[in-house]
Every structure is written in C-alpha cells, then in structure tokens.
mmCIF file of C-alpha atoms in Angstrom:
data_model
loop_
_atom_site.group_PDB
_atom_site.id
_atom_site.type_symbol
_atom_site.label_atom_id
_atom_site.label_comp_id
_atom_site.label_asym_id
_atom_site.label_seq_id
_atom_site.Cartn_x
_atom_site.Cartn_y
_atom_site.Cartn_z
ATOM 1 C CA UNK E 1 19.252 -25.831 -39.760
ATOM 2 C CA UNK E 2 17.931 -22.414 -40.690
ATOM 3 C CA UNK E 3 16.537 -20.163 -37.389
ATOM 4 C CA UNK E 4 14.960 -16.918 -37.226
ATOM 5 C CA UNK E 5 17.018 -15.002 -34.925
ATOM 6 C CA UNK E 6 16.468 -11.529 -33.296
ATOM 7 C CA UNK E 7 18.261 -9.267 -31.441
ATOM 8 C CA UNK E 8 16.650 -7.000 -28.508
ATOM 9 C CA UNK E 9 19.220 -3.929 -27.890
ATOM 10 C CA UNK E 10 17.483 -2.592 -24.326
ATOM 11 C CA UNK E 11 17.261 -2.296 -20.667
ATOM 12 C CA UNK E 12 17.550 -5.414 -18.648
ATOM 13 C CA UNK E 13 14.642 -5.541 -15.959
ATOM 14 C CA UNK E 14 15.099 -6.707 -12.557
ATOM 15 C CA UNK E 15 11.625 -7.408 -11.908
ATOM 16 C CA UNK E 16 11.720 -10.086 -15.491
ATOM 17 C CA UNK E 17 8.494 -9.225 -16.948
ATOM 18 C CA UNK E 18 9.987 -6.249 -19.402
ATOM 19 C CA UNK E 19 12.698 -4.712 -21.161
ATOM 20 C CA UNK E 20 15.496 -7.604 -22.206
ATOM 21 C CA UNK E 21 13.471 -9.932 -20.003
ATOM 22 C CA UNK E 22 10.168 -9.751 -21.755
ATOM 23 C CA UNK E 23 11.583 -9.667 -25.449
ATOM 24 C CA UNK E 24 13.918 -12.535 -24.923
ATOM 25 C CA UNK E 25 10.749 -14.968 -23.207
ATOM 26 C CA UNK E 26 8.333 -13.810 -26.325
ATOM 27 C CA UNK E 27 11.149 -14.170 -29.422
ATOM 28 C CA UNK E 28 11.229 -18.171 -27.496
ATOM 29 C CA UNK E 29 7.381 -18.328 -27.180
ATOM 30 C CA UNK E 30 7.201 -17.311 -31.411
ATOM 31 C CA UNK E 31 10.178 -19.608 -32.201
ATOM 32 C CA UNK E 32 12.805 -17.290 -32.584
ATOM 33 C CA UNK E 33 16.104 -17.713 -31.520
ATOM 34 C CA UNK E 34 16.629 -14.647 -29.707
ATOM 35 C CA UNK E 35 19.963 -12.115 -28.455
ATOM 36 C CA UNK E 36 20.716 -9.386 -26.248
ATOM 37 C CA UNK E 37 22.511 -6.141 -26.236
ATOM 38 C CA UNK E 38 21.653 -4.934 -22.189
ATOM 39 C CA UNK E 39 21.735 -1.070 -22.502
ATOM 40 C CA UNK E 40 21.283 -0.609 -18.666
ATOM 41 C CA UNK E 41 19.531 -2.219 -15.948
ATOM 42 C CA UNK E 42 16.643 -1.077 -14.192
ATOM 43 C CA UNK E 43 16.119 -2.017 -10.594
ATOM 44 C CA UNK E 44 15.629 0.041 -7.667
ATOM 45 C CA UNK E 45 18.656 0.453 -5.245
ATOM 46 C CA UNK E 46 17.135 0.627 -1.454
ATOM 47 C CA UNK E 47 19.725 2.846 -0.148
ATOM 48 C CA UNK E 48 20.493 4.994 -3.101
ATOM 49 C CA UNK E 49 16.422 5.527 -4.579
ATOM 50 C CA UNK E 50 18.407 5.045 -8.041
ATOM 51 C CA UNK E 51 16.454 2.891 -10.612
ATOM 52 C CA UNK E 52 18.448 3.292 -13.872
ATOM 53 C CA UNK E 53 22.416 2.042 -13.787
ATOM 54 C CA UNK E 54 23.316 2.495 -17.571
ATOM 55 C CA UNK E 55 26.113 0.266 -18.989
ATOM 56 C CA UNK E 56 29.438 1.373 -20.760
ATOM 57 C CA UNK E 57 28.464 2.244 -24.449
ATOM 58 C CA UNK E 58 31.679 0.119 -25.171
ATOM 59 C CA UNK E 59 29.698 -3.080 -23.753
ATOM 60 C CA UNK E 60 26.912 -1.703 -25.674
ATOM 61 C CA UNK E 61 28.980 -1.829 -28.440
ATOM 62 C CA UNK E 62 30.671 -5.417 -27.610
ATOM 63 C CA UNK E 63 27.489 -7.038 -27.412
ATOM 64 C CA UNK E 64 26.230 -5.950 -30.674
ATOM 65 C CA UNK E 65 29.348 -6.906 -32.376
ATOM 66 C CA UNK E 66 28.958 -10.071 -30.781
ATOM 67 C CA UNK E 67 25.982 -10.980 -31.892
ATOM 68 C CA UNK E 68 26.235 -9.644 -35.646
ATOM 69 C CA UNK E 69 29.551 -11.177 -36.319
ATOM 70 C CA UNK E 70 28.900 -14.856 -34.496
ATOM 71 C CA UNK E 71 25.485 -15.353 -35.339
ATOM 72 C CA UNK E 72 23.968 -13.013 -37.462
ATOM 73 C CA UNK E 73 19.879 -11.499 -37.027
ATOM 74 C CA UNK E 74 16.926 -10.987 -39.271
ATOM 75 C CA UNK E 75 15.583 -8.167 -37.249
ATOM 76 C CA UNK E 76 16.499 -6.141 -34.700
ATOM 77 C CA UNK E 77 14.646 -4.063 -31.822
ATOM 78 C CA UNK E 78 15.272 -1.074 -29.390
ATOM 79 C CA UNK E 79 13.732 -0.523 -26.627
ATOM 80 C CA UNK E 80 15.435 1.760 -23.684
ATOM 81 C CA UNK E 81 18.576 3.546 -25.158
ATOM 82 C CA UNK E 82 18.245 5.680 -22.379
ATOM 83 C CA UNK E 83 21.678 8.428 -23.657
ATOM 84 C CA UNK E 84 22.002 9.997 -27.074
ATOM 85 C CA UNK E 85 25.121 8.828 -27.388
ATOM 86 C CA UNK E 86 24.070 5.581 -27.041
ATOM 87 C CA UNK E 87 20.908 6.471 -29.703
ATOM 88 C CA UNK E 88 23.714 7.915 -32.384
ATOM 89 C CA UNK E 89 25.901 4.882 -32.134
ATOM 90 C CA UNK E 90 23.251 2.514 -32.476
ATOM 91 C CA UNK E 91 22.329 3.850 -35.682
ATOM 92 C CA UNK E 92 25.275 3.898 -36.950
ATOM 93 C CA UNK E 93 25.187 0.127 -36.122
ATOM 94 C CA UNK E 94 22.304 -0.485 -38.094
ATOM 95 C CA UNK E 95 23.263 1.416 -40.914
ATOM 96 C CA UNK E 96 26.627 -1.089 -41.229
ATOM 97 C CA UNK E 97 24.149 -4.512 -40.568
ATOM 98 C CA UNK E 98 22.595 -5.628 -42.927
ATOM 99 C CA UNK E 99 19.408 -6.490 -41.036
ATOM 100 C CA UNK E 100 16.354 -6.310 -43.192
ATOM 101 C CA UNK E 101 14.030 -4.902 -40.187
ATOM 102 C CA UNK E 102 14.323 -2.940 -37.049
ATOM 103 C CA UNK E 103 11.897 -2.258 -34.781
ATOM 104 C CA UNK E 104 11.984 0.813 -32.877
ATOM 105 C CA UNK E 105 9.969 0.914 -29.623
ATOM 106 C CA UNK E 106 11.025 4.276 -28.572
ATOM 107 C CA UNK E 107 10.980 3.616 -24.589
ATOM 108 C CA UNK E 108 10.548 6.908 -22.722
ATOM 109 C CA UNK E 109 9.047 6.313 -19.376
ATOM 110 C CA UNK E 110 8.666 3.182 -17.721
ATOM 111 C CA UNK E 111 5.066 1.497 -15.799
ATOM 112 C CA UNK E 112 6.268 3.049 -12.376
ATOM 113 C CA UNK E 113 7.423 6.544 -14.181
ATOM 114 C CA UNK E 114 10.804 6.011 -13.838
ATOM 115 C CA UNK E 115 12.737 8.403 -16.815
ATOM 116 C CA UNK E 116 14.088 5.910 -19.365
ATOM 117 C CA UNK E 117 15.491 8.012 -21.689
ATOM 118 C CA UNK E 118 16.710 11.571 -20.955
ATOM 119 C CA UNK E 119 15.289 14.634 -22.381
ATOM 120 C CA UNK E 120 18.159 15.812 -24.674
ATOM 121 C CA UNK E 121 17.976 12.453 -25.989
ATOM 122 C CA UNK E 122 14.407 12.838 -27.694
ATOM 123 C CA UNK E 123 15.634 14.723 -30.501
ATOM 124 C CA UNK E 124 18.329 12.584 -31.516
ATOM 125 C CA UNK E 125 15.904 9.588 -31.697
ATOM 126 C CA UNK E 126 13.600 11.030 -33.969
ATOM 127 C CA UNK E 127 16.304 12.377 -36.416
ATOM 128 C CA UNK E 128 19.196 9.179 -36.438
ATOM 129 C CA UNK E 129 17.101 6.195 -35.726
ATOM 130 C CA UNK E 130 13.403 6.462 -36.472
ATOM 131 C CA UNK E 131 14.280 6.997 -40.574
ATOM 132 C CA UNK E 132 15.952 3.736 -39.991
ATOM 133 C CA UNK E 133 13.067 1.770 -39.049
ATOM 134 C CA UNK E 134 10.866 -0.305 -40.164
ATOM 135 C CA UNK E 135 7.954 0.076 -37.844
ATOM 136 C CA UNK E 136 7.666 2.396 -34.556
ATOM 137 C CA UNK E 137 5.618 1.284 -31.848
ATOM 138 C CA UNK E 138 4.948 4.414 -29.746
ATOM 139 C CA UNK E 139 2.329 4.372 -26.819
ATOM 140 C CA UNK E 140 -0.029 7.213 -26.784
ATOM 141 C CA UNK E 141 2.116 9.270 -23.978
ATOM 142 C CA UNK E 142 5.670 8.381 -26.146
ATOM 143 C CA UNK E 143 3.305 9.506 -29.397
ATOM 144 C CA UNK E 144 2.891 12.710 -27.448
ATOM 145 C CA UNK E 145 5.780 13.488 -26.620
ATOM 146 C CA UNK E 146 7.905 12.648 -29.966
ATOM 147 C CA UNK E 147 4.994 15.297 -31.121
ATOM 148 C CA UNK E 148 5.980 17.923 -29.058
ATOM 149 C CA UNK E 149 1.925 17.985 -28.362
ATOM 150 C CA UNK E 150 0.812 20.150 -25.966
ATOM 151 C CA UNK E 151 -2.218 18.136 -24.616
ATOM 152 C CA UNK E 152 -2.154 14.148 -24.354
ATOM 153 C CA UNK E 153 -3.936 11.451 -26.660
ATOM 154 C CA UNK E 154 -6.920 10.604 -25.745
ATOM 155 C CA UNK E 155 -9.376 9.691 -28.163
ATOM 156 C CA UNK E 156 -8.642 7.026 -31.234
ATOM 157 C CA UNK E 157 -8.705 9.887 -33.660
ATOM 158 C CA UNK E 158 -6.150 11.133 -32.100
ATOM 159 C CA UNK E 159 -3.960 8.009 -32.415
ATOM 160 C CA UNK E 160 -4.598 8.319 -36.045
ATOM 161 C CA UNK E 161 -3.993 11.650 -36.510
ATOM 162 C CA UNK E 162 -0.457 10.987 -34.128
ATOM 163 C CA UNK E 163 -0.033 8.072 -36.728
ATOM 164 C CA UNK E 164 0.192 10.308 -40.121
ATOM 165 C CA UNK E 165 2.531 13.241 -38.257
ATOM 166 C CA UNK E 166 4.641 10.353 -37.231
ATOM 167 C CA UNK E 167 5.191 8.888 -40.357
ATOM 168 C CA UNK E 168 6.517 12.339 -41.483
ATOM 169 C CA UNK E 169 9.885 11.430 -38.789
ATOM 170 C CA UNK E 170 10.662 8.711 -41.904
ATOM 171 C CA UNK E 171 9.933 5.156 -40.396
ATOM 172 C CA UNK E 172 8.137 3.013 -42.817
ATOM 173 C CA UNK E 173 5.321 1.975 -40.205
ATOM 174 C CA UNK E 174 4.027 3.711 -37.637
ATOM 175 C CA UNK E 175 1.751 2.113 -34.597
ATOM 176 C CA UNK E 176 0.469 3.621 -32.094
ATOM 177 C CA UNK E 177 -0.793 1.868 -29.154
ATOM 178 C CA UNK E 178 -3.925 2.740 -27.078
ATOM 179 C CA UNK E 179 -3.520 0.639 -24.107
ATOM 180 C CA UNK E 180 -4.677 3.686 -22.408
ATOM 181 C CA UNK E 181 -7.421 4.737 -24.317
ATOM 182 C CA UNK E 182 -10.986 4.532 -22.573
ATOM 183 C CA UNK E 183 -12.984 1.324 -24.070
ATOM 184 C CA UNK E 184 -12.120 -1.048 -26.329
ATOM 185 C CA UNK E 185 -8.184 -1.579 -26.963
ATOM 186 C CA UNK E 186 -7.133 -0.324 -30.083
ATOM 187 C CA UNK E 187 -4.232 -0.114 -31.807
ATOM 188 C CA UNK E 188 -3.476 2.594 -35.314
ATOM 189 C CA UNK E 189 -0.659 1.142 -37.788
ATOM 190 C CA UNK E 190 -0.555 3.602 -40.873
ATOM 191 C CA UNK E 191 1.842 2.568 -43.728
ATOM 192 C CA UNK E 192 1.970 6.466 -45.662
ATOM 193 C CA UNK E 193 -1.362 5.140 -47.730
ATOM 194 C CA UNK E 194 -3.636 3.575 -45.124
ATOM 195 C CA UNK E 195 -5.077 3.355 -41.176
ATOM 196 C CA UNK E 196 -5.304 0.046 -40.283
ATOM 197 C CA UNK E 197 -7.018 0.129 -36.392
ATOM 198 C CA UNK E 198 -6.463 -3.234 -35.068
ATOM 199 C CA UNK E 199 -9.230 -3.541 -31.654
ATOM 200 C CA UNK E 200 -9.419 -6.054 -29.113
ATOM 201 C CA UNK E 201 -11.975 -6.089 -26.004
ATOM 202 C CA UNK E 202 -10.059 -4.394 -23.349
ATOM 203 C CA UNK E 203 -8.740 -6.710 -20.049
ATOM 204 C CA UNK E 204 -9.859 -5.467 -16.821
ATOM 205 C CA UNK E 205 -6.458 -6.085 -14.874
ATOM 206 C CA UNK E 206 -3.358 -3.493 -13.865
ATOM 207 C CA UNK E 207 -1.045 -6.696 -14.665
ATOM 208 C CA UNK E 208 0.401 -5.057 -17.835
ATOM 209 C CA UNK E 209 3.962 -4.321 -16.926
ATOM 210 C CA UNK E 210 6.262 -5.031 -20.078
ATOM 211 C CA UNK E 211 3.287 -4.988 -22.138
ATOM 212 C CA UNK E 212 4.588 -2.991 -24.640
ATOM 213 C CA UNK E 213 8.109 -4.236 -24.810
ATOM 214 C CA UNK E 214 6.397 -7.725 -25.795
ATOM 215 C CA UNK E 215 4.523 -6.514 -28.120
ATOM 216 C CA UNK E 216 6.825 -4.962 -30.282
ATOM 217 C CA UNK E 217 9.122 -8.207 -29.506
ATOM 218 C CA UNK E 218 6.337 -9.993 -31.118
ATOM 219 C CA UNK E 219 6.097 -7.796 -33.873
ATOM 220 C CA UNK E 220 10.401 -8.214 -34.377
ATOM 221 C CA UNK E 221 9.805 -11.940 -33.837
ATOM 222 C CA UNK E 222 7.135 -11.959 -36.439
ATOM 223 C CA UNK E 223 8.954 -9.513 -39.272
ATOM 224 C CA UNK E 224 12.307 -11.985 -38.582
ATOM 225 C CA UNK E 225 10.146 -14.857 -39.877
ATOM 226 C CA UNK E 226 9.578 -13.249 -42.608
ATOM 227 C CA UNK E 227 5.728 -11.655 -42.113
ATOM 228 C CA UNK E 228 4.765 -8.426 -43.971
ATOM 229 C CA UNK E 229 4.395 -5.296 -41.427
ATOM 230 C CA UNK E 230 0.598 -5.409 -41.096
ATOM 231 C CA UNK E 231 0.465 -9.378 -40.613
ATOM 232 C CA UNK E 232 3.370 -9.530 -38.387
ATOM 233 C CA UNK E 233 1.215 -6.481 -35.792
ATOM 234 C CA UNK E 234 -1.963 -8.277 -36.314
ATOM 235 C CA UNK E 235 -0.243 -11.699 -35.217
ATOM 236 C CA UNK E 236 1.335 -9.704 -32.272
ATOM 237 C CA UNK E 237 -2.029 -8.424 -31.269
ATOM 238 C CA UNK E 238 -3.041 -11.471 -30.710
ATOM 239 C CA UNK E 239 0.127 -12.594 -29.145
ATOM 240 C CA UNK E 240 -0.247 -9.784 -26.368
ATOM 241 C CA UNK E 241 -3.824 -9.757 -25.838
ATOM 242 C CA UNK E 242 -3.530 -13.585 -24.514
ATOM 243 C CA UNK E 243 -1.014 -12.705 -22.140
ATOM 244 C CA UNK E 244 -2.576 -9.501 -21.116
ATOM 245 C CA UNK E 245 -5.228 -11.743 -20.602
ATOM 246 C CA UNK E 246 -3.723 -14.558 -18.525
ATOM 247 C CA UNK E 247 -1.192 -11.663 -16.511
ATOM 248 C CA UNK E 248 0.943 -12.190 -13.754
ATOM 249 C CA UNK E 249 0.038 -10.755 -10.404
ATOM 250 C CA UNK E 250 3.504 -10.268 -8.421
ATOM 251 C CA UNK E 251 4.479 -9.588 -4.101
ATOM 252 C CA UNK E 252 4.341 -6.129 -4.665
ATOM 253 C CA UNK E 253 3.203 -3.388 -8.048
ATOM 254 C CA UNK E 254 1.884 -4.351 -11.185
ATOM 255 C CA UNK E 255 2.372 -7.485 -12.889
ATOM 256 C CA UNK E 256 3.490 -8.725 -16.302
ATOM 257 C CA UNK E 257 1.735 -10.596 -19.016
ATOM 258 C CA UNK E 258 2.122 -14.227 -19.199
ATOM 259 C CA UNK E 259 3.906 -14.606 -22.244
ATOM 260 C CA UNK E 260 3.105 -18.254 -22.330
ATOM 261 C CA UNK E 261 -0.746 -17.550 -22.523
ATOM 262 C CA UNK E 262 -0.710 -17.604 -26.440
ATOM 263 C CA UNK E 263 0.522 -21.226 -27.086
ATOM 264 C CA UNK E 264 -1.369 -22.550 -23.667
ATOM 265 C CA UNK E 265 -4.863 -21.299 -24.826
ATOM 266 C CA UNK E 266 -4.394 -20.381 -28.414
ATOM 267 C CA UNK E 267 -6.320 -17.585 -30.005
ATOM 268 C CA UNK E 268 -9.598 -18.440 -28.911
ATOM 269 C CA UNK E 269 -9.166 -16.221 -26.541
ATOM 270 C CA UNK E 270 -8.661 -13.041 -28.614
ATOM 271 C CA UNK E 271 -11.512 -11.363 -30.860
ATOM 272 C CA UNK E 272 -10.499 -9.315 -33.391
ATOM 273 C CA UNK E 273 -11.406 -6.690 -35.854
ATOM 274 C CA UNK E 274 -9.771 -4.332 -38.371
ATOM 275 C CA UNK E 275 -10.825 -1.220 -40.174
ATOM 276 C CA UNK E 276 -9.027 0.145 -42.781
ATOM 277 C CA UNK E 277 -9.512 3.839 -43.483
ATOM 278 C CA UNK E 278 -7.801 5.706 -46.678
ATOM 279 C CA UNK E 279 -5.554 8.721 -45.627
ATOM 280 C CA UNK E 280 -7.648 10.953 -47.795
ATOM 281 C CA UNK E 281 -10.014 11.059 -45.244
ATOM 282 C CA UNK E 282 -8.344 13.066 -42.859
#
C-alpha cells in the first residue's frame, strides 16, 4: 500500500511542541507517514545556560541517507540547519533526491530568542537552498532579515512587498507569515504572477510555540499528497489556525498548538478569506 511520506530535516525540541517534534505529530495528524533527520537539539542545560547542542553533520548525513535509500519521500522540509556547512550539504542532498518538493522554513530565531542559525550562515541559505525550493515560509522577522531590511515588517503591505523581493532569491513560492502583524492574521503567498493573502481572525492566546514549524509541516504534508502550492497553504491555514486555537498551556513559557485540534473539531472552527491581487499593482 501506497503512503505519502515526508521527511523533516531540523532541530529536535525538548519541550515537544516544535522543531522535529511538531512536524513529525502534524505529517501523522494529515496522514503522512513521516521521517526525521535531527540537526541539533534544543533544550536548555541548567548549569551550562547552553540551549543549542548541534549534531555531527555525518549523523546529519546518515539520517538522510537513511531515509532516502530505505523508504523513499515525496517532500521534504528544513527547518533549523543552524551551520552553513550543514545548509551547503543539505543542498547538495536535495539536488541528488529526487524529491518533487521541499519546503524551506528558513528557522532563524526561536519563540524564546534563542539564535538558531548563525549569522554567517544567512547568506549561504539564500544562495544554495532557497533556489531549490518549492515554497519558503518566512515569518515577518526571518522575511526581514533574509532582506537585509533595515526596519521590521509591520504592516500587510509590507508582507507583500517582502513577498515579490523574495521571490527574486529563486524559490518557486514565497509565504510570508504575519503571526505578528496587528489585527487579523494574515498570511502573503506570491507565485512570480500573483498575491494570494490568506486571513484568519486572530487567537487571543501566547500558546503559539512551534507554530510555524507546523505550519509549514502542514504545507510539506499537504504538497507530499500531491496538492498544488496554493491549496496545500490554504489547507495548512486551516490546519494551524485550529490548533492555534485549541493551544497548549504548559508548567512554565509559552505553549504549543494542539495539533490534534483540526480532526477533533474540524474546520468549523476556522473562517477564511482570500484576496488575490495581480503583481502589476505594485
């Protein structure tokens, strides 16, 4: 019997509500058979105050082989990469699969500002891997900072305006998120023709930790069933919005979604509305 199957190469988080953690619970919630390549792990040492311990790039490297060879994947997503030597090798990787889709969530910075991917690092990501993918999935501070922008997001035009210059870096979708935009929730994917702004009523909780690593999980887990790019986000909006929704609150910090929240309630829960605006308006 015939399975999608997706593989998350990205940080494995102590706390389970992001990272490896997060993408592996939402590829099972969307009914894909999902695998792991753990880049690092991210948990704070008490004594220490360290919160990143990176892995050997040749585990890096065993996993991914692992997974291509024995079982094969229809898409693939990154999340923290966290070295540019890891970010150079893992293109090469994709180059040599023959994966249809990956899914670049170019993790910078995590919920508690912890550095997930070093400075000299940037560059390399936007040159070797982003003209791989199929869709980016940038939130508004990571959409600043692949811009070299001197002042932050803040309004929606702006995420559309980030979307366009974006594109330029060669992925074949481009969304950026506004989960911190004032108002309503909205999210710009622009395909090199068109803005489509996909907006949801905006949660009133601080329980979003791993947010966006499910999100573009859900997206991978949608574009391995075989989904075009716009369907596959829209279905994901809905996806995270119902956990968002339903979220977590932990002992201590900010909770995660529930990533169960879509299948318990359905989409009853989740309004939605999309504009599409030609790119000879701006």
């Amino acid at each position: 019997m015939w399975v999608p199957r997706a593989l998350s190469i990205a940080g494995s988080a102590a706390r389970g509500g992001a990272g490896i953690q997060a993408d592996l619970k939402t590829f099972q919630e969307l009914g894909v058979f999902g695998l792991s390549s753990v880049t690092g792990i991210v948990a704070y040492h008490p004594d220490t105050n360290q919160n990143v311990f990176p892995l050997d790039l040749s585990a890096i490297k065993a996993q991914v082989y692992t997974a291509l060879r024995d079982v094969g994947v229809d898409a693939i997503k990154t999340g923290m990469l966290y070295t540019k030597e890891n970010i150079c090798h893992v293109a090469k990787w994709m180059e040599e699969a023959d994966t249809p889709h990956l899914v670049v969530d170019p993790v910078m910075v995590g919920k508690m500002d912890t550095p997930l991917l070093k400075v000299d690092a940037i560059n390399t990501l936007k040159t070797k891997l982003i003209p791989l993918a199929t869709i980016i999935t940038p939130n508004m501070p990571e959409a600043a900072l692949l811009l070299k922008a001197n002042q932050p997001l803040t309004t929606v035009d702006d995420l559309k305006l980030a979307a366009i210059e974006l594109k330029k870096l060669g992925a074949k979708y481009v969304l950026v998120k506004g989960g911190r935009l004032k108002g309503p929730a909205v999210d710009v994917l622009y395909d090199g023709d068109k803005l489509h702004m996909f907006e949801v009523q905006r949660i009133d909780t601080i329980h979003t930790n791993g947010a966006g690593c499910s999100y573009s999980a859900a997206i991978t887990a949608q574009l391995a069933k075989g989904k075009p790019v716009q369907e596959a986000v829209k279905e994901a909006k809905k996806f995270i919005t119902a956990a968002i929704r339903h979220s977590i609150a932990f002992k201590q910090g900010v909770g995660p979604p529930d990533f169960a929240a879509y299948h318990r309630f359905g989409g009853e829960a989740v309004k939605e509305k999309i504009v599409e605006y030609k790119n000879e308006e701006y």
